[in-house]
PDB file of C-alpha atoms in Angstrom:
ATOM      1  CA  UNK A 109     -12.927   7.436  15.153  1.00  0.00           C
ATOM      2  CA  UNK A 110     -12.378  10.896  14.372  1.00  0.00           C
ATOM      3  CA  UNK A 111     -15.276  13.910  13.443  1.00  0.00           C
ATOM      4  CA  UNK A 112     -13.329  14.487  10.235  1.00  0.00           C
ATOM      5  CA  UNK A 113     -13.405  10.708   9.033  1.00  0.00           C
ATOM      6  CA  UNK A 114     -17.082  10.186   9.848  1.00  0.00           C
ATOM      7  CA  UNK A 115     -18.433  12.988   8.042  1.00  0.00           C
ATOM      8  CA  UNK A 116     -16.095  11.623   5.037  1.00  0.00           C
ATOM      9  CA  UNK A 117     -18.241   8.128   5.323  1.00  0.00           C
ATOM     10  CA  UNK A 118     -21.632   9.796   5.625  1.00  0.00           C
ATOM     11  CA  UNK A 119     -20.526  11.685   2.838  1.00  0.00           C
ATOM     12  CA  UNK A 120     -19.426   8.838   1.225  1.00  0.00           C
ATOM     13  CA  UNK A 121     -22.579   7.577   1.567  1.00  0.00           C
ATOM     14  CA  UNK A 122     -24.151  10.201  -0.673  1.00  0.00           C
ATOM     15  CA  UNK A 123     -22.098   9.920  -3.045  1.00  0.00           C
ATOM     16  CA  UNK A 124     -23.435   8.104  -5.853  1.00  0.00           C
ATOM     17  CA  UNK A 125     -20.287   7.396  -7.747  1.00  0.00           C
ATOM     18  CA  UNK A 126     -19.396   5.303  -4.646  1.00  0.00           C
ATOM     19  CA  UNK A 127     -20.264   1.647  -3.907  1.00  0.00           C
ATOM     20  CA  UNK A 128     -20.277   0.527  -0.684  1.00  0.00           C
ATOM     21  CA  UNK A 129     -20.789  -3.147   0.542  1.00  0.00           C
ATOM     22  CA  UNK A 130     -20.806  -4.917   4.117  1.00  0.00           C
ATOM     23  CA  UNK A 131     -19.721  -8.454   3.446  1.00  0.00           C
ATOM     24  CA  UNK A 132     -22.595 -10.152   4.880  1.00  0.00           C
ATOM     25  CA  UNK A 133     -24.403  -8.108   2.562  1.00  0.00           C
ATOM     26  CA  UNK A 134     -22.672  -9.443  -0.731  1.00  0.00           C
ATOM     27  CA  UNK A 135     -22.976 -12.967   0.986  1.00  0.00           C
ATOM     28  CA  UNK A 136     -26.643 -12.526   1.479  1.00  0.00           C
ATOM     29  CA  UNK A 137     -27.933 -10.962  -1.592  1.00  0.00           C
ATOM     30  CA  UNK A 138     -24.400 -10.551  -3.916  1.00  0.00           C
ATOM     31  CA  UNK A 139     -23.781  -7.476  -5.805  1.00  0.00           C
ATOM     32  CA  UNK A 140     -26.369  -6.041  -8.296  1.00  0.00           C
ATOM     33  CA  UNK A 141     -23.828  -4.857 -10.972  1.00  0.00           C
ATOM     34  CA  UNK A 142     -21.787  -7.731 -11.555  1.00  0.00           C
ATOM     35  CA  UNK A 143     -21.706  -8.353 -15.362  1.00  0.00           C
ATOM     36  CA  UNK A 144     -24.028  -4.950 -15.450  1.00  0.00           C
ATOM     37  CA  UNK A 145     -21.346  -2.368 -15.185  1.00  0.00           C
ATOM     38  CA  UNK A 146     -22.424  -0.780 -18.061  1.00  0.00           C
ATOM     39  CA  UNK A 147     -25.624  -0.066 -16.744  1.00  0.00           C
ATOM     40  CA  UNK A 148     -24.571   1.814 -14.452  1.00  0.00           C
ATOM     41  CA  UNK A 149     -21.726   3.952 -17.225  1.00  0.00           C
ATOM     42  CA  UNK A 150     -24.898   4.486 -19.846  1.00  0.00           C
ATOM     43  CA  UNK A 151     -22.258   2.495 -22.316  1.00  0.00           C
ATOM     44  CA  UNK A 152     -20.031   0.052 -23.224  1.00  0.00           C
ATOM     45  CA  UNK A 153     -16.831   1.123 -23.281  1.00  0.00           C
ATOM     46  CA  UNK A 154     -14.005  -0.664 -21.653  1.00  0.00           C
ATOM     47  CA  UNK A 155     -14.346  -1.040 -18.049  1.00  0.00           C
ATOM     48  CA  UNK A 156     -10.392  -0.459 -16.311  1.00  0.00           C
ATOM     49  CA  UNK A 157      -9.967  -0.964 -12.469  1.00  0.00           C
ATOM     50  CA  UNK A 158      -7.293   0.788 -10.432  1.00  0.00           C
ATOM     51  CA  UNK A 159      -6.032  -0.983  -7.490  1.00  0.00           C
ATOM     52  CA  UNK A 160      -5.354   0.365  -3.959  1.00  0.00           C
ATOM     53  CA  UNK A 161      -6.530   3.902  -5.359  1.00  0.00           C
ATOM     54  CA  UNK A 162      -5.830   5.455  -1.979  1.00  0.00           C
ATOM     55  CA  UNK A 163      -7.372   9.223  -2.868  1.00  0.00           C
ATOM     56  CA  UNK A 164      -8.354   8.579  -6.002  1.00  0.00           C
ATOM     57  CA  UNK A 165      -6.075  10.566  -8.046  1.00  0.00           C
ATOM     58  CA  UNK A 166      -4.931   8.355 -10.694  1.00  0.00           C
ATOM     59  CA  UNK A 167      -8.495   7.260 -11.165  1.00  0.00           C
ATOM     60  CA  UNK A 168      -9.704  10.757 -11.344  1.00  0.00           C
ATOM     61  CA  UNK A 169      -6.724  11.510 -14.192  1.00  0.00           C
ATOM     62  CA  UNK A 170      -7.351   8.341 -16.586  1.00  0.00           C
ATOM     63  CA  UNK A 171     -10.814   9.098 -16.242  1.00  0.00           C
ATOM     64  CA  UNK A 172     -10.390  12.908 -17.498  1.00  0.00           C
ATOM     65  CA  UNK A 173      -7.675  12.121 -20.139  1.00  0.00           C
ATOM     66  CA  UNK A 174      -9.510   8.810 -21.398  1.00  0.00           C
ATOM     67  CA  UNK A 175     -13.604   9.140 -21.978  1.00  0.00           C
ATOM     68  CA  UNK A 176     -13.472   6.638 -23.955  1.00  0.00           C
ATOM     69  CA  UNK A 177     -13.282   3.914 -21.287  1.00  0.00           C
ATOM     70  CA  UNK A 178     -14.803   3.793 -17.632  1.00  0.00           C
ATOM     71  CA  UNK A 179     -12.620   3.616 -14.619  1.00  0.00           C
ATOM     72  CA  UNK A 180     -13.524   2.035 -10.889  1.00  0.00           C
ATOM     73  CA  UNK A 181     -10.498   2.770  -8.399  1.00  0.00           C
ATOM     74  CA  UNK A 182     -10.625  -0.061  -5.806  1.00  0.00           C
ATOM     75  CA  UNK A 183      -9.564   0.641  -2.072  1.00  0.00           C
ATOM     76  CA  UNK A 184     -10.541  -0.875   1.838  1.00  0.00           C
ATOM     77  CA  UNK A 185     -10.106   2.857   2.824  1.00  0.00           C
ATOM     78  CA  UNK A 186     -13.029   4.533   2.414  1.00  0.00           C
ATOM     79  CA  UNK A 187     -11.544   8.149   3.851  1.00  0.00           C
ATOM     80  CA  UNK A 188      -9.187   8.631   1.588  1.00  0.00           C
ATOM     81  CA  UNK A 189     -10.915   7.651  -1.415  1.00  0.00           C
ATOM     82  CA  UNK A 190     -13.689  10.175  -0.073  1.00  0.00           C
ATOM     83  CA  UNK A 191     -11.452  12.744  -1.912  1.00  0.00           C
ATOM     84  CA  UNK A 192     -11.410  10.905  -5.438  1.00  0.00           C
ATOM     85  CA  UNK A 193     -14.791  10.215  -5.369  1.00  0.00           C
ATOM     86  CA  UNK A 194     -15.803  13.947  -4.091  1.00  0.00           C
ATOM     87  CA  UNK A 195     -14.085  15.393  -7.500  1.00  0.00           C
ATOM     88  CA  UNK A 196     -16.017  12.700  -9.816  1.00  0.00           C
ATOM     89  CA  UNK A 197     -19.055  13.983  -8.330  1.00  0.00           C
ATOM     90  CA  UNK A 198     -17.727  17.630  -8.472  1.00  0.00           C
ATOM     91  CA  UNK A 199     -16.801  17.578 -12.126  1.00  0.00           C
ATOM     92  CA  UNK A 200     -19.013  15.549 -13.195  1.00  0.00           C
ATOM     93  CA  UNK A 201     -17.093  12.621 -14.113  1.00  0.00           C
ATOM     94  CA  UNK A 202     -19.759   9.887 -15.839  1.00  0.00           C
ATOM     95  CA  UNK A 203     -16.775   7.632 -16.657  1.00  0.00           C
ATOM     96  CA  UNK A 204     -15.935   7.446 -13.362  1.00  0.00           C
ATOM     97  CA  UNK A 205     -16.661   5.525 -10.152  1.00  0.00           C
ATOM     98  CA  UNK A 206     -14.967   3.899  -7.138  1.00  0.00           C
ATOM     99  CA  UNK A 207     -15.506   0.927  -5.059  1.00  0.00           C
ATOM    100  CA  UNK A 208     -14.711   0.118  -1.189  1.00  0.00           C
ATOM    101  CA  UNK A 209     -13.574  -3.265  -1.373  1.00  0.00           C
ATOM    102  CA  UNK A 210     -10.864  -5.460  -0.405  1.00  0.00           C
ATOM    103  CA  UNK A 211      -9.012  -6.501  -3.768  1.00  0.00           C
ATOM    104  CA  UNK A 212      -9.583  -9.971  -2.954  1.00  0.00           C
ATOM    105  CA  UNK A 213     -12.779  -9.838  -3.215  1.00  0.00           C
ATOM    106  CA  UNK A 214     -12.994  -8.698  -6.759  1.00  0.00           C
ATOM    107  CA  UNK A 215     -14.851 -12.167  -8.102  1.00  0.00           C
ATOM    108  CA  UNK A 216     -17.646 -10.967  -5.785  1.00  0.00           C
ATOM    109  CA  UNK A 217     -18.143  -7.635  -7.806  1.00  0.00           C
ATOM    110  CA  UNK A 218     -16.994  -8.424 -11.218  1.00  0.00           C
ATOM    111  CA  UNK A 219     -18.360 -11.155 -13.805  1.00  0.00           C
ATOM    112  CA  UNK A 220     -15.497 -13.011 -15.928  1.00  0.00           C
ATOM    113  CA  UNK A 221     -14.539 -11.184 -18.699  1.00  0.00           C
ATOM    114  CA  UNK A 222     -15.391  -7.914 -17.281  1.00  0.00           C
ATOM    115  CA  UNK A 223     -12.836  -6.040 -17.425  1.00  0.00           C
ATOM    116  CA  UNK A 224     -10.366  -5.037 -19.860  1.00  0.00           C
ATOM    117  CA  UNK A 225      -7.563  -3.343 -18.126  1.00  0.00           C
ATOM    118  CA  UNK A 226      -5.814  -3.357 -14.444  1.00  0.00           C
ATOM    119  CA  UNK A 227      -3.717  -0.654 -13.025  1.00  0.00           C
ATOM    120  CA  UNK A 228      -1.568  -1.517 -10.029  1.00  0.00           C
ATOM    121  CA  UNK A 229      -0.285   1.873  -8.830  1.00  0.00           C
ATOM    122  CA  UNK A 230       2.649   2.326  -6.549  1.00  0.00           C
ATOM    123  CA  UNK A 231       1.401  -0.947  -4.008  1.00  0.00           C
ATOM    124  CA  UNK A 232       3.497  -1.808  -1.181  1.00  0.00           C
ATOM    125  CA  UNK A 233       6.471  -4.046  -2.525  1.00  0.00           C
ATOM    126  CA  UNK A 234       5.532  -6.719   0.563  1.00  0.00           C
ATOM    127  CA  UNK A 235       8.810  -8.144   0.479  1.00  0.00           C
ATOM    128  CA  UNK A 236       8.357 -10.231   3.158  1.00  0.00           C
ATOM    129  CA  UNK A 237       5.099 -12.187   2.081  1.00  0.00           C
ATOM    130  CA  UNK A 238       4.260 -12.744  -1.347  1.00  0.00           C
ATOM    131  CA  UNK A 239       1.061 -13.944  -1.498  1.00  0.00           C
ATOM    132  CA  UNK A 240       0.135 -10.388  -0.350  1.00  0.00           C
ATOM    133  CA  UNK A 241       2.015  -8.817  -3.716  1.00  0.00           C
ATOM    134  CA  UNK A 242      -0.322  -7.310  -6.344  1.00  0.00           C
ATOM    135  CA  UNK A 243       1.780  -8.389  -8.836  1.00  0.00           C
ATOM    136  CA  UNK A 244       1.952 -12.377  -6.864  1.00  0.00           C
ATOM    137  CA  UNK A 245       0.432 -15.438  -8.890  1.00  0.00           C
ATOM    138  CA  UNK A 246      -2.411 -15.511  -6.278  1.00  0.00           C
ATOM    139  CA  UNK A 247      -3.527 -12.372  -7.945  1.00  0.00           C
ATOM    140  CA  UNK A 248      -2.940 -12.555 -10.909  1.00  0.00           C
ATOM    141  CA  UNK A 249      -4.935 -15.703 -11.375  1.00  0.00           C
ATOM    142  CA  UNK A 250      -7.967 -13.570  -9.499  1.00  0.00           C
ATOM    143  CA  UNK A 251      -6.976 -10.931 -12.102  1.00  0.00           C
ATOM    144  CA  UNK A 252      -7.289 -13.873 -15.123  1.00  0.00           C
ATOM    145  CA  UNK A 253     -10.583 -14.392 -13.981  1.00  0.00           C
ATOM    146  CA  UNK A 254     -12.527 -10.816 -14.199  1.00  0.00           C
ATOM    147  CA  UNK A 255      -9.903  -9.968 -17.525  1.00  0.00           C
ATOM    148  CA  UNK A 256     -11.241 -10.128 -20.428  1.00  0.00           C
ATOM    149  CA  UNK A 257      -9.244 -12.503 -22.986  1.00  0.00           C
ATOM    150  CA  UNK A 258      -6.007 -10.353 -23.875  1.00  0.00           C
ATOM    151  CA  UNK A 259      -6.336  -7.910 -20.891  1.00  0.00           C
ATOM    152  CA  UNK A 260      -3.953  -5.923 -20.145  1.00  0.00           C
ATOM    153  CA  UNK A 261      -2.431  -5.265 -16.393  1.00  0.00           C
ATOM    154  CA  UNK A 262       0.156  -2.129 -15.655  1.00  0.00           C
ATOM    155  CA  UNK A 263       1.869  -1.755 -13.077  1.00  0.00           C
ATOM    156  CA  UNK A 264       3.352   1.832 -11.903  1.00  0.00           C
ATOM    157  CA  UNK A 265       6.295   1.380  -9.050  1.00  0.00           C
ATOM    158  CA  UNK A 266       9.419   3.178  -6.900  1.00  0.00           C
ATOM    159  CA  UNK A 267      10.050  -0.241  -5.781  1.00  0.00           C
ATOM    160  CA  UNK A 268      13.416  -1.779  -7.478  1.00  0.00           C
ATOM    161  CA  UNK A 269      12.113  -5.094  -5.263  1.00  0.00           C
ATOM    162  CA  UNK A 270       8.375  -5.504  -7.021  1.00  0.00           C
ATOM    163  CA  UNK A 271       9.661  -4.072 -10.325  1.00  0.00           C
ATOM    164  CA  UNK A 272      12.608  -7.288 -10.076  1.00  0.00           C
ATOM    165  CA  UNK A 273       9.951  -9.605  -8.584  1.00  0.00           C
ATOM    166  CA  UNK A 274       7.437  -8.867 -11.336  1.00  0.00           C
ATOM    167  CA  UNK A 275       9.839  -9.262 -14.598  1.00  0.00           C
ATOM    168  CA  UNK A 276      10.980 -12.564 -12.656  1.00  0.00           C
ATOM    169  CA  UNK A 277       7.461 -14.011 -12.558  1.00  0.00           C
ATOM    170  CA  UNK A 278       6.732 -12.829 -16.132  1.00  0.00           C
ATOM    171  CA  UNK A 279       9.881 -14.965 -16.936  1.00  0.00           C
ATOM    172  CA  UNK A 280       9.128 -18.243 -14.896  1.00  0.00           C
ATOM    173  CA  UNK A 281       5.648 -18.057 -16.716  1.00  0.00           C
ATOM    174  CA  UNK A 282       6.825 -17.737 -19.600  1.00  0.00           C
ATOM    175  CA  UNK A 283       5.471 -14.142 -20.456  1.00  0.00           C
ATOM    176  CA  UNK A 284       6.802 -11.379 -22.690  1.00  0.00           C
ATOM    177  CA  UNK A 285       5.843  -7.911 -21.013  1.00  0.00           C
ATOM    178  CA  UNK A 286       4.742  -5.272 -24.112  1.00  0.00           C
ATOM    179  CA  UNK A 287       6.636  -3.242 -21.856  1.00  0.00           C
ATOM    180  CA  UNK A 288       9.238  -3.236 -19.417  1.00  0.00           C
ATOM    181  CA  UNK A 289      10.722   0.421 -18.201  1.00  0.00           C
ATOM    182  CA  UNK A 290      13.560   0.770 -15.323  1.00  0.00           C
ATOM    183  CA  UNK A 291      13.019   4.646 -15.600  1.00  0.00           C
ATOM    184  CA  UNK A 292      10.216   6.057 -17.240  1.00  0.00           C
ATOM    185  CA  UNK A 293      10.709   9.487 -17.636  1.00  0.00           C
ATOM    186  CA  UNK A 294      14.159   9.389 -19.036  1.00  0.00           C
ATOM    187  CA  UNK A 295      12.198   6.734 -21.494  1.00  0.00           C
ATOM    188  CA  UNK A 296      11.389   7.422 -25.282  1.00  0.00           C
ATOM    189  CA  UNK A 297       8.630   5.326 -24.416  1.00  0.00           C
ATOM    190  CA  UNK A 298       6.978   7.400 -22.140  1.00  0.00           C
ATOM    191  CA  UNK A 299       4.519   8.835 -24.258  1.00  0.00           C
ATOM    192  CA  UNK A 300       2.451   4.660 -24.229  1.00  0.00           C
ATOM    193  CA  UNK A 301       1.922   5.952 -20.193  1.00  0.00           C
ATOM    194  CA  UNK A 302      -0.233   8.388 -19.609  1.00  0.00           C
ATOM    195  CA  UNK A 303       1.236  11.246 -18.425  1.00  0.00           C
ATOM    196  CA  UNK A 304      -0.431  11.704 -14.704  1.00  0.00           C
ATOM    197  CA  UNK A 305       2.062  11.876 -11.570  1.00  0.00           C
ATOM    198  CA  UNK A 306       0.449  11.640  -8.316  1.00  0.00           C
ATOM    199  CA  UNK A 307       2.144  13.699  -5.361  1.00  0.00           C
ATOM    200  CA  UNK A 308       3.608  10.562  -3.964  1.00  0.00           C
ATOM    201  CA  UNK A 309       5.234   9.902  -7.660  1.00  0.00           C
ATOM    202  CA  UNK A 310       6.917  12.963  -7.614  1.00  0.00           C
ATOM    203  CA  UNK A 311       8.102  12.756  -4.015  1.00  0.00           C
ATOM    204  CA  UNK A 312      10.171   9.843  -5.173  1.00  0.00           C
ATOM    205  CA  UNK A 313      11.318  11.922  -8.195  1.00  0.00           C
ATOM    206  CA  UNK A 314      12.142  15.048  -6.617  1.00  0.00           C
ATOM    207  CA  UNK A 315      14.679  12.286  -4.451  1.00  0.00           C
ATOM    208  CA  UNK A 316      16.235  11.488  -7.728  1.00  0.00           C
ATOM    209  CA  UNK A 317      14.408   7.734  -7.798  1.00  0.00           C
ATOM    210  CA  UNK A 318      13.080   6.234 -11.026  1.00  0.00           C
ATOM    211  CA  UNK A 319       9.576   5.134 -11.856  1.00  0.00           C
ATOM    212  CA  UNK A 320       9.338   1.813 -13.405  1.00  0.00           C
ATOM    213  CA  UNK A 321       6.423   0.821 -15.531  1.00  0.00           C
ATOM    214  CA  UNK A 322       5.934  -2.763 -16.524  1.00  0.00           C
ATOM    215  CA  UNK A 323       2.919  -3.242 -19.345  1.00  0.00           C
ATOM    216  CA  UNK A 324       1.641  -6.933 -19.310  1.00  0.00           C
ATOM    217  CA  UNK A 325      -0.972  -9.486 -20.772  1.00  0.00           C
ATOM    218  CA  UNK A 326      -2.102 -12.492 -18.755  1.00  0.00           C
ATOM    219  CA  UNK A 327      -2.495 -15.855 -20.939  1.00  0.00           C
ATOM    220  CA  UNK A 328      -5.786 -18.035 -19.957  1.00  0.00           C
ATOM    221  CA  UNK A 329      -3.705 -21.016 -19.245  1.00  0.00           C
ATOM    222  CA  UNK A 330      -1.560 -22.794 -17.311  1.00  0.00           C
ATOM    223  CA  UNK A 331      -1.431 -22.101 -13.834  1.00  0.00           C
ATOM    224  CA  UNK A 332       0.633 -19.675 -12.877  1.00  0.00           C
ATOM    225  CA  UNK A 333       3.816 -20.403 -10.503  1.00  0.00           C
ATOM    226  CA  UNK A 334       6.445 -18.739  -8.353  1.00  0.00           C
ATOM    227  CA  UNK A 335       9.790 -17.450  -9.319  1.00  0.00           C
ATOM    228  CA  UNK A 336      12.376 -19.083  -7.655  1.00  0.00           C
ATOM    229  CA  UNK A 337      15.093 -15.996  -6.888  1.00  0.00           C
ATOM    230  CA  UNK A 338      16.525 -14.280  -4.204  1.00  0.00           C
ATOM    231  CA  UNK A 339      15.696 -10.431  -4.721  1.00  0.00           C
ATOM    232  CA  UNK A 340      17.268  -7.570  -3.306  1.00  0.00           C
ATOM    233  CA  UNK A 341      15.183  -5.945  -0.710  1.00  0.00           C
ATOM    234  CA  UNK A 342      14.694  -2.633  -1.146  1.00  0.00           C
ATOM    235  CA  UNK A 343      16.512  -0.133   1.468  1.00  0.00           C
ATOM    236  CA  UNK A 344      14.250   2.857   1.811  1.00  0.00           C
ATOM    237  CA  UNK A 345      10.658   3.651   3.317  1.00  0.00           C
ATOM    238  CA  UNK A 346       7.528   4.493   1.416  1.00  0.00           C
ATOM    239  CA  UNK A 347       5.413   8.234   1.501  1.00  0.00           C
ATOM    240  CA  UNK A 348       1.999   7.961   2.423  1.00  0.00           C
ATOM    241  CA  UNK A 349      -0.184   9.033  -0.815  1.00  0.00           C
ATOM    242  CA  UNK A 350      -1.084  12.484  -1.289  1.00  0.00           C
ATOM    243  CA  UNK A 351      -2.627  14.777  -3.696  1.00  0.00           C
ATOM    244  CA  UNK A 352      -2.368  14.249  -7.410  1.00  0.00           C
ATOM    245  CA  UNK A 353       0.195  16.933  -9.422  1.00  0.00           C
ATOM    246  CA  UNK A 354      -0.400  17.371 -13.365  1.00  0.00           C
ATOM    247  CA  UNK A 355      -1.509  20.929 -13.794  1.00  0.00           C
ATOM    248  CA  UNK A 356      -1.239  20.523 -17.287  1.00  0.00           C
ATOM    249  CA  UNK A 357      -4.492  18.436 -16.821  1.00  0.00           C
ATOM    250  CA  UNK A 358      -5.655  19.538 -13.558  1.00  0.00           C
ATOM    251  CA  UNK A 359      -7.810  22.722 -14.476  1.00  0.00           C
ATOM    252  CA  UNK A 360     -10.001  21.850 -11.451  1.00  0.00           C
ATOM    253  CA  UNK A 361      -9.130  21.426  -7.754  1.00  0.00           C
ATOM    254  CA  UNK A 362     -10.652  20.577  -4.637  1.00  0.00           C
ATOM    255  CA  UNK A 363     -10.592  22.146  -1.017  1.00  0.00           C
ATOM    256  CA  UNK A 364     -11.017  19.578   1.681  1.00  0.00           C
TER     257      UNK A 364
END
């Protein structure tokens, strides 16, 4: 392991916006905070997860445009949330916190009913496999149980594949998305997303690709099943994340 990633982790450790949890640990003892969030936010306002934050920088935005609500980005990879969680600490940022986790593992962390909003920003499409999509009915179901009643999930993509594999599971289930955009920013509707474009958003958009947003609430019953279509894979390769771009809303920076 490189110098540069293990000063990030002892940094990391530090940090107190940042929870970090060996899973013998959370066998052993569980997690203190589950179903006491809002001890640790002083409040209770709506608690909203991003998953797979990568850096942070979609976290770090809702939680600047939106104080009314608290925001936990969710990521295995604790170096590059190390820069998310360095500008919540930097700024200041008390509606703001992340958590090193694997996403299935979110029962272990969360109490049912918890939380009130998912974001699922730019994930890899897995076309081949998907019980490992975000957007799959073996998440969503662990989604059902931490959402509270009528929670909402959003999902953010580049990917034609998970944006046609989405709407098609929302249809098999029988589900009406509030919203369902092919290209956001040629949308009237844009102004129901907040307006935060990470660097690997506008990579895609400076190609000439469209952003899709799909806006969705989970029912509490039945089970949930698999659309049965053949989807178009999609023919190009994904950017690595990077740093987030709004300076509209970016007064603040960072130097790693």
């Amino acid at each position: 392991m490189g110098k540069n990633k293990l000063r990030k982790f002892a940094e990391m450790d530090r940090l107190e916006c940042v929870f970090q949890y060996p899973f013998s640990v959370l066998r052993a003892e569980g997690f203190p905070l589950k179903g006491r969030w809002h001890e640790y936010f002083k409040n209770d306002n709506p608690i909203v997860l991003e998953l797979g934050c990568g850096k942070g920088e979609y976290t770090v935005g809702l939680a600047r445009t939106t104080p009314e609500k608290n925001f936990i980005g969710i990521d295995i990879k604790g170096a590059r949330m190390w820069s998310g969680a360095r500008q919540v600490a930097a700024e200041g940022l008390a509606n703001a916190a992340f958590l090193r986790t694997s996403i299935e593992l979110l029962p272990e962390f969360f109490a049912p009913g918890e939380v009130s909003e998912i974001w699922i920003t730019f994930p890899d499409p897995q076309m081949r496999k998907a019980s490992k999509r975000l957007t799959g009915t073996r998440f969503l179901e662990m989604y059902r149980h931490v959402l509270t009643p009528g929670g909402t999930v959003h999902l953010k993509t580049d990917s034609p594949f998970l944006s046609t594999y989405t709407r098609e599971m929302l249809r098999a289930n029988g589900i009406t998305p509030e919203f369902d955009i092919t290209d956001l920013y040629a949308s009237p509707l844009q102004s129901h997303v907040p307006p935060i474009r990470t660097h690997y958003e506008q990579q895609w958009l400076d190609r000439g690709l469209t952003i899709k947003y799909i806006r969705f609430v989970l029912p509490p019953l039945p089970a949930l099943i698999e659309p049965d279509v053949e989807i178009e894979p999609d023919t190009y390769r994904s950017y690595s994340r990077g740093e987030l771009q709004m300076p509209e809303l970016m007064s603040q920076t960072t130097n790693d």
